[in-house]
């Protein structure tokens, strides 16, 4: 058997019957072995999240209305997608919607809510497999819940996943096409859980690492990683290549096209990741690999929901052990830190999770005055930055112009300059950076004369 490929299709790629047919055509272009990872139909997970919120808020009428609207959507979907297999399709959705109604009929609990969230991927993969059967394309459905699991820290174990997926593939050695669910997994208690929103990309790279795939292909609704956020900035363009480190920075700092954890398994096992467009399969897309093309700034991304924390202490900052004490507090409350800057009397850092914010702030107050800024955004400028070192910061700051900047971080890695700004300035900053970094001829002459 030649080396297997892992192909992941996101929500919009399977979100309409015609799209699902297109996915079937795409995976039938050759007979090479493939694992196909599917998301839920677009809008489904959002809807399940919303049902969960109404359920938690004790609003049964809202729960019921949302379930019935979603059910109608699926009914129309199978009626349009399937003909010979329509009855089987109806059985699939009836089973899952019965489960959804059953789960939400009793009082809310987090574990049942996670089971609720899993229904989207469970249905999309079953419906797709039925469609493949209808067009007489041989495929084997592999339940992700029997393969992908996480430990007590929420971390997947690739060796374990590898042993399981290889056994499943070995059990169907006459097949070359395998379908499985993205996003869903089992946690250390054996309960149904998930890899967080957008997690199907992560499933694909975990499976790619687990089978030592030839490549992991992330098929979506855009032709690769763009140089800036296409939802905000007009005239962005796709990048041909990125290194694993560059792509990881962009994914972590807000490029929604990739779940933030997608890159590490691929990097660890050196498996190229390709970002491709289901709607334009002939487009070149982006190849992410260990190869780093030197030179310049490649892209900008932005991550919202950031909180800046400043700890000011004239007495202790320079004392040995101060930083350790500060970091220990974040460790104790399991709060990851994104950015750090220091001065002689103060340290500023950022977090993106406010769940334990009050407890962290209380503990920090033992060491000095604490100030909080909410509604902040990290803008991350990514590339192979060493080769452009001279004048780089100037170029970035000149592009940002008069926009307020709360923190800057440079030198932590050769791939990243991060700046912290108020979220309300995000659009302006991204537009200014786009003009200044990617279209230098547009910068006014008086600003560029000292280059
Ligand atoms: P899928 O449902 O296939 O997982 P997503 O919506 O999660 O798709 O990701 C694709 C979207 O990511 C694009 O439609 C685009 O709007 C958004 N996006 C944000 N930043 C970038 C970027 N730098 N390059 C490409 N797409 C981006
Ligand atoms: N369906 C999940 C979500 O919408 C996972 C994914 O699409 O990657 O978050
Ligand atoms: Mg996604």
JSON list of N, CA and C and ligand atoms in Angstrom, two decimals, residues 8 198 201 256-257, ligand 3:
[
{"chain": "A", "resi": 8, "resn": "UNK", "atom": "N", "xyz": [-8.80, 16.58, 5.17]},
{"chain": "A", "resi": 8, "resn": "UNK", "atom": "CA", "xyz": [-9.86, 17.09, 6.05]},
{"chain": "A", "resi": 8, "resn": "UNK", "atom": "C", "xyz": [-10.72, 18.12, 5.30]},
{"chain": "A", "resi": 198, "resn": "UNK", "atom": "N", "xyz": [-13.22, 24.33, 15.99]},
{"chain": "A", "resi": 198, "resn": "UNK", "atom": "CA", "xyz": [-12.29, 24.28, 14.85]},
{"chain": "A", "resi": 198, "resn": "UNK", "atom": "C", "xyz": [-11.35, 23.07, 14.91]},
{"chain": "A", "resi": 201, "resn": "UNK", "atom": "N", "xyz": [-9.26, 20.25, 12.20]},
{"chain": "A", "resi": 201, "resn": "UNK", "atom": "CA", "xyz": [-7.90, 20.38, 11.63]},
{"chain": "A", "resi": 201, "resn": "UNK", "atom": "C", "xyz": [-6.90, 19.60, 12.50]},
{"chain": "A", "resi": 256, "resn": "UNK", "atom": "N", "xyz": [-7.79, 31.98, 11.36]},
{"chain": "A", "resi": 256, "resn": "UNK", "atom": "CA", "xyz": [-8.83, 30.99, 11.64]},
{"chain": "A", "resi": 256, "resn": "UNK", "atom": "C", "xyz": [-8.76, 29.76, 10.73]},
{"chain": "A", "resi": 257, "resn": "UNK", "atom": "N", "xyz": [-8.08, 29.88, 9.63]},
{"chain": "A", "resi": 257, "resn": "UNK", "atom": "CA", "xyz": [-8.02, 28.77, 8.68]},
{"chain": "A", "resi": 257, "resn": "UNK", "atom": "C", "xyz": [-7.41, 27.51, 9.32]},
{"chain": "B", "resi": 3, "resn": "LIG", "atom": "MG1", "xyz": [-12.00, 25.46, 10.74]}
]
